[in-house]
Short mmCIF file of C-alpha atoms in Angstrom, two decimals:
data_model
loop_
_atom_site.label_atom_id
_atom_site.label_comp_id
_atom_site.label_asym_id
_atom_site.label_seq_id
_atom_site.Cartn_x
_atom_site.Cartn_y
_atom_site.Cartn_z
CA LEU A 1 146.41 64.93 -2.49
CA LEU A 2 142.77 66.00 -3.45
CA SER A 3 142.25 62.32 -4.99
CA GLY A 4 143.57 60.77 -1.53
CA ARG A 5 140.94 62.99 0.30
CA GLU A 6 138.22 62.01 -1.80
CA THR A 7 139.03 58.06 -1.34
CA VAL A 8 139.24 58.66 2.36
CA GLY A 9 135.88 60.74 2.41
CA SER A 10 134.20 57.90 0.27
CA SER A 11 135.52 55.20 2.65
CA ASN A 12 134.07 57.21 5.43
CA MET A 13 130.62 57.43 3.90
CA GLU A 14 130.62 53.42 3.07
CA ASP A 15 131.40 53.02 6.78
CA ASP A 16 128.56 55.44 7.77
CA VAL A 17 126.27 53.28 5.63
CA SER A 18 127.53 49.98 6.76
CA LEU A 19 127.29 51.08 10.39
CA LYS A 20 123.65 52.45 9.88
CA PHE A 21 122.61 49.41 8.12
CA ARG A 22 123.86 47.20 10.88
CA GLN A 23 122.25 49.28 13.54
CA GLN A 24 118.90 49.07 11.75
CA LEU A 25 119.27 45.28 11.82
CA LEU A 26 120.29 45.45 15.63
CA LEU A 27 117.00 47.42 16.40
CA ILE A 28 114.94 44.89 14.35
CA ASP A 29 116.58 42.23 16.40
CA GLU A 30 115.54 43.80 19.72
CA ASN A 31 112.00 44.09 18.67
CA LEU A 32 111.65 40.38 18.03
CA VAL A 33 110.73 37.71 20.48
CA ALA A 34 111.79 33.91 20.30
CA GLU A 35 108.64 33.03 18.37
CA ASP A 36 109.35 35.64 15.56
CA VAL A 37 113.13 34.22 15.50
CA ALA A 38 111.56 30.76 14.76
CA ALA A 39 109.42 31.88 12.22
CA LEU A 40 112.24 33.90 10.23
CA LYS A 41 114.47 30.60 10.64
CA PHE A 42 111.87 28.56 9.14
CA LEU A 43 110.98 31.13 6.33
CA CYS A 44 114.67 31.09 5.41
CA THR A 45 114.97 27.17 5.29
CA ASP A 46 115.09 27.06 1.44
CA LEU A 47 117.89 29.72 1.37
CA LEU A 48 120.21 28.53 3.96
CA PRO A 49 121.67 25.14 5.07
CA PHE A 50 120.01 23.36 7.79
CA LYS A 51 123.05 22.83 9.56
CA LYS A 52 123.58 26.39 9.86
CA LEU A 53 120.18 27.38 10.74
CA GLU A 54 120.42 24.93 13.64
CA SER A 55 122.90 27.03 15.59
CA VAL A 56 120.79 30.20 15.09
CA LYS A 57 119.86 31.96 18.42
CA SER A 58 118.57 35.28 17.37
CA ALA A 59 117.67 37.42 14.37
CA VAL A 60 120.99 38.91 13.94
CA ASP A 61 122.40 35.38 13.26
CA ILE A 62 119.82 34.83 10.59
CA PHE A 63 120.99 38.20 9.10
CA GLN A 64 124.72 37.29 9.38
CA LEU A 65 124.00 34.07 7.58
CA LEU A 66 121.89 35.97 4.80
CA MET A 67 124.69 38.36 4.17
CA ALA A 68 127.18 35.75 3.98
CA GLU A 69 125.26 34.09 1.50
CA GLU A 70 124.73 37.47 -0.39
CA TYR A 71 121.07 37.62 0.04
CA LEU A 72 121.31 40.81 1.98
CA ASN A 73 123.45 43.89 2.05
CA GLU A 74 123.18 47.78 2.88
CA GLU A 75 122.02 48.43 -0.80
CA ASP A 76 119.47 45.55 -0.69
CA THR A 77 117.51 44.87 2.19
CA PHE A 78 114.28 43.75 0.84
CA LEU A 79 114.49 40.09 1.88
CA VAL A 80 114.48 41.29 5.45
CA ALA A 81 111.63 43.36 4.66
CA GLU A 82 109.77 40.43 2.97
CA LEU A 83 110.29 38.21 6.27
CA LEU A 84 108.98 40.90 8.46
CA TYR A 85 105.97 41.07 6.29
CA ARG A 86 105.54 37.37 6.44
CA ILE A 87 105.46 37.26 10.10
CA LYS A 88 103.35 40.36 10.35
CA CYS A 89 105.82 42.38 11.94
CA HIS A 90 104.67 45.47 9.72
CA SER A 91 105.66 48.19 12.30
CA LEU A 92 109.27 47.20 12.01
CA LEU A 93 109.21 47.80 8.13
CA LYS A 94 109.73 51.38 8.71
CA LYS A 95 113.31 50.69 10.15
CA LEU A 96 114.35 49.79 6.66
CA GLY A 97 112.49 52.49 4.63
CA TYR A 98 109.75 50.32 3.78
CA THR A 99 105.80 50.17 4.22
CA LYS A 100 103.48 47.17 4.04
CA GLU A 101 102.07 48.40 0.67
CA LYS A 102 105.76 49.08 -0.89
CA VAL A 103 106.49 45.26 -0.14
CA GLN A 104 103.42 44.08 -1.52
CA GLU A 105 104.31 45.82 -4.59
CA CYS A 106 107.92 44.44 -4.99
CA LEU A 107 106.88 40.88 -4.05
CA HIS A 108 106.20 39.75 -7.40
CA GLU A 109 109.81 40.87 -8.76
CA LYS A 110 111.78 40.25 -5.68
CA GLY A 111 110.03 38.04 -3.42
CA ARG A 112 112.32 34.80 -2.34
CA VAL A 113 110.01 33.17 0.01
CA SER A 114 108.45 30.18 -2.16
CA PRO A 115 104.77 29.46 -2.08
CA TYR A 116 105.52 26.24 -0.45
CA ARG A 117 107.22 27.77 2.50
CA GLN A 118 104.58 30.19 2.65
CA MET A 119 102.04 27.49 2.90
CA LEU A 120 103.66 25.66 5.70
CA TYR A 121 104.10 28.65 7.55
CA GLU A 122 100.40 29.51 7.20
CA LEU A 123 99.50 26.05 8.24
CA SER A 124 101.70 26.12 11.48
CA GLU A 125 99.96 29.24 12.49
CA ASN A 126 96.66 27.73 12.64
CA ILE A 127 97.65 24.57 14.36
CA THR A 128 96.60 24.73 18.09
CA SER A 129 98.30 23.03 20.83
CA GLU A 130 95.54 20.50 21.06
CA MET A 131 95.78 19.75 17.38
CA LEU A 132 99.85 19.56 17.59
CA LYS A 133 99.30 16.81 20.02
CA ASP A 134 96.97 14.89 17.76
CA ILE A 135 99.25 15.16 14.93
CA ILE A 136 102.34 13.93 16.98
CA PHE A 137 100.23 11.00 18.08
CA LEU A 138 99.45 10.21 14.34
CA LEU A 139 102.98 10.45 13.49
CA GLN A 140 104.70 8.81 16.41
CA ASN A 141 106.03 6.00 14.10
CA CYS A 142 107.75 8.61 11.91
CA LEU A 143 109.22 10.70 15.02
CA PRO A 144 112.51 10.14 16.98
CA LYS A 145 111.84 7.50 19.82
CA ARG A 146 113.13 9.95 22.71
CA ARG A 147 110.52 11.96 23.98
CA ILE A 148 110.93 15.64 22.61
CA THR A 149 108.90 18.74 22.64
CA LEU A 150 108.02 20.02 19.24
CA SER A 151 106.59 23.34 17.94
CA ALA A 152 104.38 23.01 14.61
CA LEU A 153 107.30 24.42 12.75
CA GLU A 154 110.02 22.13 14.18
CA LEU A 155 107.43 19.04 13.38
CA LEU A 156 107.27 20.20 9.74
CA ILE A 157 111.04 20.61 9.50
CA LEU A 158 111.35 17.16 10.79
CA LEU A 159 109.09 15.75 8.16
CA GLU A 160 111.16 17.59 5.46
CA LYS A 161 114.37 16.12 6.90
CA GLN A 162 113.03 12.68 6.78
CA GLY A 163 111.83 13.18 2.95
CA LEU A 164 108.09 12.74 4.10
CA LEU A 165 107.22 16.34 3.01
CA THR A 166 108.42 18.15 -0.15
CA GLU A 167 107.34 20.83 -2.38
CA ASN A 168 105.93 18.27 -4.85
CA ASN A 169 104.55 15.71 -2.46
CA VAL A 170 102.37 17.12 0.51
CA GLN A 171 100.36 13.96 0.91
CA VAL A 172 101.11 13.51 4.51
CA LEU A 173 99.98 17.19 5.25
CA GLU A 174 96.61 15.95 3.60
CA GLU A 175 96.21 12.97 5.47
CA ILE A 176 96.97 14.73 8.83
CA CYS A 177 94.67 17.66 8.05
CA MET A 178 91.74 15.13 7.16
CA ASN A 179 92.16 13.54 10.47
CA VAL A 180 92.86 16.29 12.80
CA SER A 181 91.09 19.29 11.26
CA PRO A 182 89.59 19.27 7.82
CA ASP A 183 89.62 23.18 7.91
CA LEU A 184 93.15 22.90 7.76
CA LEU A 185 93.22 20.96 4.74
CA GLU A 186 91.99 24.12 2.65
CA THR A 187 95.52 25.75 3.08
CA VAL A 188 97.17 22.67 1.42
CA ASN A 189 94.44 22.38 -1.35
CA CYS A 190 95.01 25.84 -2.33
CA TYR A 191 98.55 25.63 -2.56
CA LYS A 192 98.00 22.64 -4.84
CA ARG A 193 95.41 24.49 -6.99
CA ALA A 194 97.91 27.29 -7.32
CA LYS A 195 100.47 24.72 -8.96
CA VAL A 196 97.99 23.50 -11.04
CA CYS A 197 97.74 27.06 -12.60
CA ASN A 198 101.31 26.37 -13.48
CA ILE A 199 102.47 30.12 -12.72
CA PRO A 200 106.15 30.22 -12.79
CA SER A 201 106.48 33.07 -10.17
CA PHE A 202 103.92 32.95 -7.44
CA ASN A 203 104.60 35.68 -4.79
CA VAL A 204 101.32 36.97 -3.80
CA PRO A 205 101.12 38.13 -0.22
CA TRP A 206 99.88 34.70 1.34
CA ASN A 207 98.72 36.10 4.59
CA ASP A 208 96.58 38.48 3.22
CA TYR A 209 94.88 36.31 0.63
CA LYS A 210 93.71 33.50 2.51
CA HIS A 211 91.48 30.75 0.94
CA THR A 212 88.44 29.13 2.11
CA GLY A 213 85.44 27.16 0.57
CA GLU A 214 85.80 25.53 -2.70
CA GLU A 215 87.08 28.24 -4.75
CA CYS A 216 90.57 29.35 -5.83
CA LEU A 217 90.82 32.51 -8.10
CA CYS A 218 93.33 32.20 -10.93
CA LEU A 219 93.31 35.09 -13.43
CA SER A 220 95.42 34.89 -16.73
CA ARG A 221 94.98 36.13 -20.10
CA ARG A 222 92.27 34.40 -22.29
CA THR A 223 91.20 31.97 -19.75
CA LEU A 224 87.97 31.31 -18.88
CA CYS A 225 87.16 27.97 -17.46
CA GLN A 226 85.22 26.94 -14.52
CA SER A 227 84.99 23.54 -12.56
CA ARG A 228 84.21 22.42 -8.94
CA SER A 229 87.25 23.42 -7.13
CA LEU A 230 88.97 25.65 -9.68
CA HIS A 231 87.66 28.72 -11.36
CA CYS A 232 89.68 30.73 -13.76
CA LEU A 233 88.45 34.21 -14.94
CA THR A 234 89.56 36.43 -17.80
CA LEU A 235 90.97 39.63 -17.11
CA GLU A 236 92.85 40.98 -20.19
CA THR A 237 95.06 43.23 -18.04
CA SER A 238 95.79 41.07 -15.14
CA GLU A 239 97.95 38.02 -14.84
CA TYR A 240 97.67 36.73 -11.19
CA SER A 241 97.10 33.58 -9.27
CA LEU A 242 95.38 34.15 -5.99
CA PRO A 243 94.68 31.71 -3.22
CA HIS A 244 91.92 33.17 -1.26
CA ARG A 245 90.35 32.99 1.94
CA TYR A 246 88.34 36.21 2.20
CA THR A 247 89.71 38.23 5.16
CA GLY A 248 87.80 41.39 4.85
CA ILE A 249 90.20 42.89 2.03
CA HIS A 250 88.12 44.85 -0.47
CA THR A 251 87.89 43.98 -4.12
CA ALA A 252 89.34 47.12 -5.28
CA ASN A 253 92.61 46.20 -3.31
CA LEU A 254 93.01 43.02 -5.17
CA GLY A 255 92.70 44.85 -8.40
CA PHE A 256 89.19 43.14 -9.53
CA SER A 257 86.81 44.69 -11.47
CA GLY A 258 83.91 43.88 -13.93
CA LEU A 259 83.50 40.14 -14.04
CA GLY A 260 86.10 39.36 -11.59
CA SER A 261 84.38 41.68 -8.96
CA ALA A 262 81.01 40.03 -9.65
CA PHE A 263 82.52 36.59 -9.33
CA PHE A 264 84.07 37.58 -6.00
CA LEU A 265 81.10 38.87 -4.58
CA SER A 266 79.15 35.57 -5.51
CA PHE A 267 82.01 33.54 -4.08
CA LEU A 268 81.60 35.50 -0.71
CA GLN A 269 77.56 34.78 -0.61
CA LYS A 270 78.57 30.95 -0.40
CA MET A 271 80.33 31.43 2.78
CA THR A 272 78.92 29.31 5.79
CA SER A 273 78.03 30.82 8.84
CA TYR A 274 79.56 30.29 12.16
CA LYS A 275 77.87 27.78 14.59
CA MET A 276 75.87 29.92 17.11
CA ASP A 277 73.31 27.46 18.46
CA GLY A 278 75.40 26.24 21.52
CA PRO A 279 73.98 26.15 25.22
CA HIS A 280 75.69 29.58 25.86
CA ARG A 281 76.25 32.24 23.57
CA GLY A 282 79.47 33.53 25.21
CA PHE A 283 81.26 36.17 27.14
CA CYS A 284 81.49 39.92 26.57
CA LEU A 285 84.05 41.97 28.41
CA VAL A 286 83.48 45.62 28.50
CA ILE A 287 86.48 47.75 29.82
CA ASN A 288 85.49 51.30 30.44
CA ASN A 289 88.24 53.85 31.38
CA VAL A 290 86.81 56.99 32.52
CA ASN A 291 89.43 58.48 34.87
CA PHE A 292 93.19 58.80 34.63
CA ASP A 293 95.74 59.30 36.74
CA ARG A 294 97.39 62.38 35.21
CA SER A 295 97.18 64.55 32.41
CA LEU A 296 94.55 62.46 30.18
CA GLN A 297 90.92 64.16 30.45
CA GLU A 298 87.98 62.34 32.18
CA ARG A 299 85.94 60.39 29.32
CA LYS A 300 82.54 61.97 30.24
CA GLY A 301 79.55 60.28 28.48
CA SER A 302 81.50 56.75 28.39
CA CYS A 303 79.44 55.29 31.15
CA LYS A 304 76.53 55.81 28.90
CA ASP A 305 78.32 53.74 26.34
CA ALA A 306 79.43 51.01 28.67
CA GLY A 307 75.54 50.64 29.84
CA GLU A 308 74.54 50.64 26.20
CA LEU A 309 76.72 47.92 25.33
CA GLU A 310 75.92 45.85 28.27
CA ARG A 311 72.16 45.96 27.65
CA VAL A 312 72.42 45.21 23.93
CA PHE A 313 74.79 42.39 24.20
CA THR A 314 72.90 40.88 27.23
CA TRP A 315 69.80 41.02 24.74
CA LEU A 316 71.87 39.00 22.39
CA GLY A 317 72.33 36.50 24.92
CA LEU A 318 75.94 37.03 26.02
CA ASP A 319 77.32 37.07 29.63
CA VAL A 320 78.44 40.52 30.07
CA ARG A 321 81.00 41.60 32.26
CA THR A 322 82.07 45.34 32.84
CA TYR A 323 85.41 46.62 34.38
CA THR A 324 85.82 50.18 35.18
CA ASP A 325 89.24 52.35 35.34
CA LEU A 326 91.84 49.64 34.81
CA THR A 327 95.55 50.31 34.59
CA SER A 328 97.72 48.91 31.93
CA TRP A 329 98.83 46.16 34.09
CA GLU A 330 95.37 45.25 35.21
CA ILE A 331 94.18 44.99 31.32
CA LYS A 332 96.84 42.78 30.79
CA ASP A 333 96.12 40.58 33.77
CA LEU A 334 92.53 40.52 32.91
CA MET A 335 93.32 39.44 29.45
CA ARG A 336 95.54 36.67 30.87
CA THR A 337 92.63 35.38 33.23
CA TRP A 338 90.14 35.20 30.43
CA GLN A 339 92.65 33.56 28.27
CA HIS A 340 92.74 30.51 30.56
CA LEU A 341 89.00 30.32 31.27
CA GLN A 342 87.69 26.67 30.68
CA ASP A 343 84.04 27.98 30.26
CA HIS A 344 85.12 29.21 26.57
CA LYS A 345 84.64 25.63 25.76
CA ASP A 346 80.72 25.65 26.05
CA ARG A 347 80.43 29.07 24.39
CA ASP A 348 79.80 30.26 20.62
CA CYS A 349 81.95 33.21 20.54
CA PHE A 350 83.83 35.81 22.67
CA ILE A 351 83.51 39.61 22.50
CA CYS A 352 85.61 42.29 24.17
CA CYS A 353 84.77 46.15 24.11
CA ILE A 354 87.35 48.59 25.22
CA LEU A 355 86.45 52.42 25.88
CA SER A 356 89.59 54.43 26.49
CA HIS A 357 92.02 57.17 25.16
CA GLY A 358 94.30 55.76 22.68
CA GLU A 359 97.25 56.19 20.12
CA SER A 360 97.88 54.55 16.84
CA GLY A 361 97.39 50.78 17.57
CA ALA A 362 97.22 50.99 21.26
CA ILE A 363 94.94 52.17 24.15
CA TYR A 364 95.62 53.73 27.45
CA GLY A 365 95.22 52.16 30.80
CA LYS A 366 94.11 54.44 33.67
CA ASP A 367 97.85 54.75 34.80
CA GLU A 368 98.37 56.53 31.25
CA GLU A 369 100.52 53.68 30.15
CA LEU A 370 99.88 52.18 26.46
CA VAL A 371 98.77 48.76 25.90
CA SER A 372 98.92 47.19 22.42
CA ILE A 373 95.77 46.33 20.64
CA ARG A 374 97.60 43.47 19.05
CA MET A 375 98.79 42.29 22.28
CA ILE A 376 95.33 42.18 23.75
CA MET A 377 93.75 40.16 21.06
CA SER A 378 96.68 37.83 20.88
CA HIS A 379 95.84 36.47 24.27
CA PHE A 380 92.82 34.67 22.27
CA THR A 381 94.76 32.99 19.46
CA ALA A 382 93.87 29.33 18.86
CA LYS A 383 97.29 28.67 20.29
CA GLN A 384 96.89 30.81 23.38
CA CYS A 385 93.42 30.03 24.17
CA PRO A 386 92.36 26.61 22.47
CA GLN A 387 88.89 26.79 24.11
CA LEU A 388 88.00 29.43 21.58
CA ALA A 389 89.68 27.66 18.47
CA GLU A 390 87.67 28.07 15.47
CA LYS A 391 85.19 30.30 17.11
CA PRO A 392 84.51 34.03 16.40
CA LYS A 393 86.30 36.51 18.50
CA LEU A 394 85.08 40.15 18.17
CA PHE A 395 86.74 43.23 19.43
CA PHE A 396 85.38 46.78 19.56
CA ILE A 397 87.72 49.73 20.43
CA GLN A 398 86.41 53.14 21.10
CA ALA A 399 89.65 55.19 21.32
CA CYS A 400 91.52 57.79 19.21
CA GLN A 401 94.13 56.50 16.94
CA GLY A 402 96.13 59.64 16.36
CA LYS A 403 97.03 62.97 17.84
CA GLU A 404 94.14 65.20 19.40
CA ILE A 405 92.49 68.10 17.46
CA GLN A 406 90.79 71.25 18.91
CA CYS A 407 87.14 70.18 19.61
CA PRO A 408 83.95 72.25 20.64
CA VAL A 409 82.66 72.04 24.31
CA TYR A 410 80.20 69.32 23.60
CA VAL A 411 82.47 67.04 21.50
CA GLU A 412 85.54 65.66 23.06
CA ALA A 413 88.23 63.82 21.28
CA ASP A 414 89.46 60.36 23.11
CA ALA A 415 93.32 61.34 22.71
CA ARG A 416 96.07 62.64 24.64
CA ILE A 417 96.16 66.57 25.10
CA PRO A 418 99.92 66.91 24.70
CA ASP A 419 103.01 67.24 22.91
CA LEU A 420 102.15 67.49 19.26
CA SER A 421 105.93 67.14 18.45
CA SER A 422 105.88 63.44 19.38
CA MET A 423 104.77 61.37 16.31
CA GLN A 424 103.41 57.86 16.47
CA GLN A 425 103.99 55.53 13.90
CA CYS A 426 100.63 54.65 12.09
CA VAL A 427 99.51 50.98 12.82
CA SER A 428 96.60 49.96 10.52
CA PRO A 429 93.78 47.65 12.12
CA SER A 430 94.81 44.95 9.89
CA GLU A 431 98.29 45.31 11.69
CA SER A 432 96.86 44.99 14.96
CA ILE A 433 94.62 42.09 14.32
CA PRO A 434 96.48 38.61 14.94
CA GLU A 435 97.22 36.86 11.51
CA GLU A 436 95.19 33.61 12.23
CA ALA A 437 91.48 33.22 11.21
CA ASP A 438 88.41 34.01 13.17
CA PHE A 439 89.09 37.60 14.66
CA LEU A 440 87.18 40.82 14.02
CA LEU A 441 88.58 44.21 15.14
CA GLY A 442 86.15 47.15 15.00
CA MET A 443 87.85 50.36 15.56
CA ALA A 444 86.01 53.60 15.86
CA THR A 445 88.23 55.50 13.75
CA ILE A 446 90.94 54.93 10.96
CA ASP A 447 94.63 55.10 12.00
CA GLY A 448 96.02 58.57 12.74
CA TYR A 449 92.61 60.17 13.45
CA VAL A 450 90.57 60.90 16.52
CA SER A 451 87.29 59.60 17.51
CA PHE A 452 84.38 61.73 19.02
CA ARG A 453 82.44 61.32 22.22
CA HIS A 454 79.48 63.52 23.06
CA ILE A 455 79.95 64.22 27.06
CA GLN A 456 76.21 63.37 27.59
CA GLN A 457 74.97 61.15 24.75
CA GLY A 458 78.26 58.84 24.37
CA ALA A 459 80.71 58.14 21.64
CA TRP A 460 79.40 58.22 18.14
CA TYR A 461 80.66 54.81 17.20
CA ILE A 462 79.46 52.97 19.96
CA GLN A 463 76.09 54.43 19.97
CA ALA A 464 75.80 53.85 16.40
CA LEU A 465 76.83 50.34 16.83
CA CYS A 466 74.33 49.62 19.50
CA SER A 467 71.55 51.16 17.41
CA LYS A 468 72.50 49.03 14.42
CA LEU A 469 72.63 45.89 16.28
CA ARG A 470 69.13 46.55 17.76
CA LEU A 471 67.90 47.36 14.32
CA LEU A 472 69.51 44.65 12.15
CA VAL A 473 70.00 41.38 14.13
CA PRO A 474 66.14 40.92 14.24
CA ARG A 475 66.56 40.96 10.34
CA GLY A 476 69.04 38.35 10.05
CA GLU A 477 72.00 40.54 9.01
CA ASP A 478 75.49 39.22 9.37
CA ILE A 479 77.94 41.46 11.50
CA LEU A 480 79.80 42.66 8.54
CA SER A 481 76.82 44.11 6.96
CA ILE A 482 75.99 45.66 10.27
CA LEU A 483 79.46 47.33 10.36
CA THR A 484 78.88 48.71 7.04
CA GLU A 485 75.77 50.41 8.25
CA VAL A 486 77.55 51.63 11.43
CA ASN A 487 80.33 53.22 8.97
CA GLU A 488 77.29 54.93 7.05
CA ASP A 489 75.70 56.20 10.31
CA VAL A 490 79.18 57.53 11.83
CA GLY A 491 80.13 58.94 8.52
CA ARG A 492 77.18 61.28 8.47
CA ARG A 493 77.43 62.66 11.70
CA VAL A 494 79.07 66.09 12.28
CA ASP A 495 79.79 68.17 15.46
CA ARG A 496 77.71 70.99 16.03
CA LEU A 497 79.84 73.34 13.85
CA GLY A 498 79.78 71.15 11.02
CA THR A 499 83.66 70.88 10.90
CA LYS A 500 84.59 67.52 12.53
CA LYS A 501 83.67 64.04 11.14
CA GLN A 502 84.93 60.64 11.69
CA MET A 503 84.94 57.22 9.82
CA PRO A 504 85.30 53.66 11.71
CA GLN A 505 87.12 50.96 10.03
CA PRO A 506 86.72 47.15 10.62
CA ALA A 507 89.39 44.39 9.74
CA TYR A 508 88.87 40.68 10.12
CA THR A 509 89.95 37.26 9.53
CA LEU A 510 86.44 35.87 9.75
CA ARG A 511 86.18 32.61 7.52
CA ARG A 512 82.48 32.47 7.77
CA LYS A 513 79.48 34.84 8.27
CA PHE A 514 78.85 35.96 11.81
CA ILE A 515 75.30 36.14 12.51
CA PHE A 516 73.64 36.69 16.02
CA PRO A 517 70.61 34.39 16.35
CA ILE A 518 67.43 36.56 16.65
CA PRO A 519 66.56 37.05 20.36
CA ARG A 520 63.16 36.15 21.44
CA ASP A 521 62.82 39.51 23.38
CA PRO A 522 62.31 42.84 21.78
CA PRO A 523 65.49 45.01 21.58
CA PRO A 524 66.34 47.23 24.58
CA SER A 525 65.11 50.82 24.28
#
């Protein structure tokens, strides 16, 4: 009888685990849009039969197929974690008990998405709608005669079905990239160079380690060779092959030290600069939310910040537009308006500054509804805003990214006063930033922490940013060097009691140095 009870109990536990597992998958499915499902479908192309994938309508359909093929079960959910990681849905990893860092650690041993599939996905993410039209025109003799609308991923699948594109033959991609956008060619070349390294298992986080210029870093035991397009360095304790387009990830995060770090820094110094000599510099939006509808405090001192930003960026040649006290809906609508502006075509860059209260990965509208920073920035990807394709897009956010702490009277925190029991999921700046190139996100503070604003002198971060731009732009410094100085400036500041500190954090996918042309006029005082 006892044995029977144990069997029943064990069965119930298994049912509970299975139910929880399926609930997790359902929650993930509910948080994915059609574009995400298409990406998952593409990344699973090497794992599941084409015919079965063609009938997929949702992420749940994909999960069912993966379970049927025994790639996925309640005891091993890593493949789903890897897929979410690949498509940059990092906030959903927590539903499976993973973090971005944990997935990165396990990729080398457990990763299933091939370097070839990663490369194709990376390529598709950087193909704009205009580029896609050109590619389809070039390939019209290879495509079905009937008129169909293809996405970049669908086009790549079609080329694979016709045998024009394989893991060992990417010549068609090289020819397309050469004709449409040589910048795209570097993604393909880096994949080829990685294959030359002959590393049997290549599961480096491709989205994090993108490549630009002529270098590909290949680190292996007792190897030291150097050629025009391939550099191999000796690190006795490391065996990695890293295709690398610099995206603001510190050398320490890559495990570089000594010779490797020195080489990496010299590699960065060879980066070219963005073109900044057009007839118009660009637009700069300043959204300044001071007053809120319900429980959020008035952001005293913020108008000083907005005025300072307007003066400095006007001096730098930008056409500045300031908006005050916008609701969440108005912020979204404003982004859509600027997303479709044709005038971007003749501009060198785009800058957006947002001053408000905030939480992890989001800012508050005047109506006290949250707006995702990632959603705001996604309006200006190459696909959504072709006029800004391959041009630098800079976003500066002055807002808290965590719960409020008690502050002295002259220093306020840009966060909600409330209920400390509600905990926000942490979202790092690198998760807020779109996965494609040419973005920079300057955050006033690291995730989970408050940022400070003097009620008369303005926010520490914005005042330091404006000060360093005035000082260092005339010296020809690039934006990343300037933001490093901003970090140093803000890091030294404390409140009047000496107990509150702050550290800003930039994240970026810039492919080149961003250097403001030196203005003819002296900096504003």
